[in-house]
Short mmCIF file of C-alpha atoms in Angstrom, two decimals:
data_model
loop_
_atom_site.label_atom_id
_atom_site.label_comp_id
_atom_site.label_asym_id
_atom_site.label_seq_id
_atom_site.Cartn_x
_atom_site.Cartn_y
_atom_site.Cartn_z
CA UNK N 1 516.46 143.72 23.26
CA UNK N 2 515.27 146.83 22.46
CA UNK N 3 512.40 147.78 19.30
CA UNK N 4 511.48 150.28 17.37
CA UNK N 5 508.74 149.90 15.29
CA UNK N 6 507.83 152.80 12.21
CA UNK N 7 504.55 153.15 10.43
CA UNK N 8 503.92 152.94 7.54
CA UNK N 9 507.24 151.64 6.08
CA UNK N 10 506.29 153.40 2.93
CA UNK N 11 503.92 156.02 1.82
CA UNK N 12 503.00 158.08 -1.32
CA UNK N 13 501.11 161.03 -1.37
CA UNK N 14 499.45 163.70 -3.17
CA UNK N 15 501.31 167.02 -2.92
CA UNK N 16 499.27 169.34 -0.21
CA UNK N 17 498.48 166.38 1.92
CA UNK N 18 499.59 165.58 5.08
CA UNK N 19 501.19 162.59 6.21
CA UNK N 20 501.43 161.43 10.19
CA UNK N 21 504.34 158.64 11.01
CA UNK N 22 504.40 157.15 13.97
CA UNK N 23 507.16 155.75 15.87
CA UNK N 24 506.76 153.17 19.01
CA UNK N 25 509.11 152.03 20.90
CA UNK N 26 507.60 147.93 21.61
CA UNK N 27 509.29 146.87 24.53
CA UNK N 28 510.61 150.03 26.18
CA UNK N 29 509.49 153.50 27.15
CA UNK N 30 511.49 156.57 25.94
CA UNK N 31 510.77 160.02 26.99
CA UNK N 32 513.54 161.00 24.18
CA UNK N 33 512.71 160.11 20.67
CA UNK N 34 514.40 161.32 17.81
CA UNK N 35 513.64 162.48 13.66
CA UNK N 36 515.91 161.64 11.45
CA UNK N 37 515.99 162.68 7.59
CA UNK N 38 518.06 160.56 5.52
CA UNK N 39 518.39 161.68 1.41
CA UNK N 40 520.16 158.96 -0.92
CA UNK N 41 523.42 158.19 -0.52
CA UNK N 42 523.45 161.00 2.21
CA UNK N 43 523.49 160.97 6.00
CA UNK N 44 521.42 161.09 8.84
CA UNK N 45 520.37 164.34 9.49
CA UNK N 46 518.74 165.03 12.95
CA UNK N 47 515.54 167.09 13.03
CA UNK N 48 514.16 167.10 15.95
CA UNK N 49 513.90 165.82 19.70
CA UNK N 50 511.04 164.51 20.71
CA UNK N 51 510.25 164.73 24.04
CA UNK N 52 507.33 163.38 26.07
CA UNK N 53 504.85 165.57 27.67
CA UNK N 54 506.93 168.51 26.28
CA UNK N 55 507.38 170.52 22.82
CA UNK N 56 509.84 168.99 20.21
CA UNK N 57 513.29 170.59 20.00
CA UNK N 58 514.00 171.74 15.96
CA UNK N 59 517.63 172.09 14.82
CA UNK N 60 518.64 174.78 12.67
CA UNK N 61 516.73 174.99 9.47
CA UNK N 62 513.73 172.79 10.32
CA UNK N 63 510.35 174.27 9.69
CA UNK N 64 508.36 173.16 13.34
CA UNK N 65 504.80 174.30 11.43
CA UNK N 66 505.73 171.72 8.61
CA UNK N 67 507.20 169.00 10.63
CA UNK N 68 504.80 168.41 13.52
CA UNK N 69 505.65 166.51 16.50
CA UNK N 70 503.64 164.91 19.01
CA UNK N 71 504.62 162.94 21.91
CA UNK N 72 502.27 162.03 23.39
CA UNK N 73 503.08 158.89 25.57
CA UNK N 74 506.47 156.99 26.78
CA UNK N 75 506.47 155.00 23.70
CA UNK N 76 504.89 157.18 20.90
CA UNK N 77 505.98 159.71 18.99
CA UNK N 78 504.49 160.95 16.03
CA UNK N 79 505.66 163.01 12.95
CA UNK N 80 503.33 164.86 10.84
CA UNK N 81 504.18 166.59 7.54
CA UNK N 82 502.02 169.16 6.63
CA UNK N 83 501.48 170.22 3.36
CA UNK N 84 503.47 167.97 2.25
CA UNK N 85 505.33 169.06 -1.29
CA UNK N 86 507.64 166.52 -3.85
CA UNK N 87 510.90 168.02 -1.89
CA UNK N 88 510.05 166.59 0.73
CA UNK N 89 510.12 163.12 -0.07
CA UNK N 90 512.64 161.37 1.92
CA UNK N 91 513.32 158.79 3.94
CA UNK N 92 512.16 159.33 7.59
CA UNK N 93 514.05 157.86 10.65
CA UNK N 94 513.15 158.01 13.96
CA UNK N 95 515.12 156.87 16.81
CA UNK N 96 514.43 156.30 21.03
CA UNK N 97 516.92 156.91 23.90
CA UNK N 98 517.32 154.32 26.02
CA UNK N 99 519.46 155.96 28.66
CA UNK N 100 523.55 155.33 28.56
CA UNK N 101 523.48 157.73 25.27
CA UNK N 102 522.47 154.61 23.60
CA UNK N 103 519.66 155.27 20.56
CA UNK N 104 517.49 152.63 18.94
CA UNK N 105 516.25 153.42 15.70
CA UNK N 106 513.33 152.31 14.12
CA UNK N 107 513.54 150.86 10.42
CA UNK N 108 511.92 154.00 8.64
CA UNK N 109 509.60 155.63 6.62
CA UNK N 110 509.89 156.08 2.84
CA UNK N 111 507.80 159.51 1.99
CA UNK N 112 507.18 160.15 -1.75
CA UNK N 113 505.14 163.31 -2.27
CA UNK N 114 503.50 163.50 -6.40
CA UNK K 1 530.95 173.15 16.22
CA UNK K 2 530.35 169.34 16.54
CA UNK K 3 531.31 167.69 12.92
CA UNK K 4 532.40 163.88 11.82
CA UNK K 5 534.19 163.18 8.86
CA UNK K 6 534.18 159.83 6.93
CA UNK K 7 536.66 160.66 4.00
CA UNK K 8 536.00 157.30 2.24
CA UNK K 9 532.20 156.62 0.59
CA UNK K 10 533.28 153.56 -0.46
CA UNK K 11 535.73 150.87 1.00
CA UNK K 12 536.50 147.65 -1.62
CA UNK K 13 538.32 144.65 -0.36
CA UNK K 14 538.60 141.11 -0.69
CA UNK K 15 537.64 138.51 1.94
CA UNK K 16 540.38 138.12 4.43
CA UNK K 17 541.69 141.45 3.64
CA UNK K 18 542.54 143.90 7.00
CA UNK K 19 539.39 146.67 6.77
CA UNK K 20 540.40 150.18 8.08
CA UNK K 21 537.14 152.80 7.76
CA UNK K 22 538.47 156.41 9.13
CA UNK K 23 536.15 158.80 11.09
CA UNK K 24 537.39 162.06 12.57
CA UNK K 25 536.15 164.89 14.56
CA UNK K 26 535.62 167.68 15.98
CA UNK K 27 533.69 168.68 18.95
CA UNK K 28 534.30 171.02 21.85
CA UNK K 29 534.33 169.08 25.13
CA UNK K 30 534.63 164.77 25.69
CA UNK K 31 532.50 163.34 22.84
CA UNK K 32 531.80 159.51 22.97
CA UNK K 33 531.95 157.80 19.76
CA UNK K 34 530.02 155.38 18.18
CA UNK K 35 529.68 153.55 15.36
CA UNK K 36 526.65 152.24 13.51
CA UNK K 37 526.34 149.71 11.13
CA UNK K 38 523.13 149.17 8.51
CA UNK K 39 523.30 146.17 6.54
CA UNK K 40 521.30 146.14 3.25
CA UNK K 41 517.80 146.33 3.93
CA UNK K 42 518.14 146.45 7.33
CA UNK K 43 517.74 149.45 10.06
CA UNK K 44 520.75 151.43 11.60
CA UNK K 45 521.95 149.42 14.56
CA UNK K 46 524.63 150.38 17.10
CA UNK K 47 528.03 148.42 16.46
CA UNK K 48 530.48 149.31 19.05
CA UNK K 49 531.58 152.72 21.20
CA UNK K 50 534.16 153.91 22.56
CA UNK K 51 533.39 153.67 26.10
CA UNK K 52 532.68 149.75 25.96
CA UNK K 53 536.37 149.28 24.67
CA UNK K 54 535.38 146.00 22.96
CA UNK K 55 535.36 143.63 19.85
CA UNK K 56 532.08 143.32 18.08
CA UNK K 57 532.14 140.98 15.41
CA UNK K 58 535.91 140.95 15.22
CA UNK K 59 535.83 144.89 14.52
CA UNK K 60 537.46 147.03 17.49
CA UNK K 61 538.07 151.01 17.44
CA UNK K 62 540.39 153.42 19.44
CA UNK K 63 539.67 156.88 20.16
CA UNK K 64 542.84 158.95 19.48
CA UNK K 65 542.31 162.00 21.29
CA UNK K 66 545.22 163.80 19.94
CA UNK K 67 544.24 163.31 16.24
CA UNK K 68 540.35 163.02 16.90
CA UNK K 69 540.02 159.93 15.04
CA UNK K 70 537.99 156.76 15.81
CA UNK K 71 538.87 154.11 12.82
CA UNK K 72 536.67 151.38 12.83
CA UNK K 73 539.40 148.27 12.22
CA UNK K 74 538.94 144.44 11.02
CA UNK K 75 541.70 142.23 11.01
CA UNK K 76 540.34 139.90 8.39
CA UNK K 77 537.15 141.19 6.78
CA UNK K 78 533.91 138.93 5.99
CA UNK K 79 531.90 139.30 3.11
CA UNK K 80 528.92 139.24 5.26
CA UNK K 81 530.30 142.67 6.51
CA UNK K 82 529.64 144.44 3.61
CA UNK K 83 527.31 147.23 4.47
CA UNK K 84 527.47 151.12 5.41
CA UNK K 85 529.44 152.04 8.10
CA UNK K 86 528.66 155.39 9.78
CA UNK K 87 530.27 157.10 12.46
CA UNK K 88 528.78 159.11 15.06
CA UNK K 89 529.51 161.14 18.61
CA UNK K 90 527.24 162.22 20.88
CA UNK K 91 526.72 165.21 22.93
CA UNK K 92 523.66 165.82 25.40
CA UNK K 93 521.84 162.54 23.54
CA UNK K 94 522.22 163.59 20.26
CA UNK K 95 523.82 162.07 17.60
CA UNK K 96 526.07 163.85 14.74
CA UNK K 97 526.29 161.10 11.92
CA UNK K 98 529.25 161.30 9.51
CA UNK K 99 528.46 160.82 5.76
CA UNK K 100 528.93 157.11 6.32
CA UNK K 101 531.40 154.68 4.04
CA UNK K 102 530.37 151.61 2.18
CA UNK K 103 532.00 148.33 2.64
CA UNK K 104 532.17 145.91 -0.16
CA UNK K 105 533.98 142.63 1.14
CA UNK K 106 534.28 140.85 -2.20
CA UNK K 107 535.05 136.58 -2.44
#
């Protein structure tokens, strides 16, 4: 099979702080990882690509100096939110490619910013 | 403009019942489909796609070209299939998620 692992599965912060997530893929590598943002009741909304050895790809509307993305090996990614304010508490998703347009996603984060 | 519509947010049946959850889209060139299932408390995990053109857990789904719909159909539905359904395409590895439906398979 194919795992994704997310850490930590839940975090609460102080609003200014920064908070890093990282996403591993266990038994796989993926030079494509993807960020997910998921709101209640809502959708998955992609919001970035991470790719390895190269910069992340932002869709429309996503802030790359508050979402930073590192990835920096075939089986890490990381997400960093900077500054990190009470709208932007969320649930965090992250996903890897495993080739054949076939994503595995990890079981994500839950961000809650005082 | 890539979208996927799930016009349902909740689907209520009773055990046995047939299941029908509707996706449609839109997208520019030859999308493949997918869908995803999440159970409660569980993470999103791939159920079936187009391209495979089989039955996964008893569920099966046609793409329809010609009214860009991919319905996710159940003959009989199971209670343990309540969960949230989402349907996706792809284009150059990404996924477009539709707003996802709920399934409630009641006893």
């Amino acid at each position: 099979g194919a795992v994704v692992s997310q850490h930590p599965s839940r975090v609460i912060c102080k609003s200014g702080t920064s908070v890093k997530i990282e996403c591993r893929s266990l038994d796989f590598q993926a030079t494509t990882m993807f960020w997910y943002r998921q709101f209640p009741k809502q959708s998955l909304m992609l919001m970035a690509t991470s790719n390895e050895g190269s910069k992340a790809t932002y869709e429309q509307g996503v802030e790359k100096d508050k979402f930073l993305i590192n990835h920096a090996s075939l089986t890490l990614s990381t997400l960093t939110v900077t500054s990190a304010h009470p709208e932007d508490s969320s649930f965090y998703i992250c996903s890897a490619y495993k080739g054949v347009e076939t994503q595995y996603f990890g079981p994500g984060t839950r961000l809650l910013v005082l | 403009a890539q979208r996927v519509t799930q016009p349902e947010k909740l689907l209520s049946v009773f055990k046995g019942a047939p299941v029908e959850l509707k996706c449609n889209y839109s997208y520019s060139g030859s999308p493949e489909l997918f869908w995803y299932v999440q159970y409660s408390r569980q993470r999103l995990q791939l159920l079936l796609r187009h391209i495979s053109r089989e039955s996964i857990k008893g569920f099966t789904a046609d793409l329809n070209k010609g009214e860009t719909s991919f319905h996710l159909k159940k003959p009989f539905a199971q209670e343990e299939d309540s969960a949230m359904y989402y349907c996706a395409l792809t284009g150059f590895q990404k996924l477009v998620f539709g707003t996802g439906t709920r399934l409630l398979v009641s006893p």
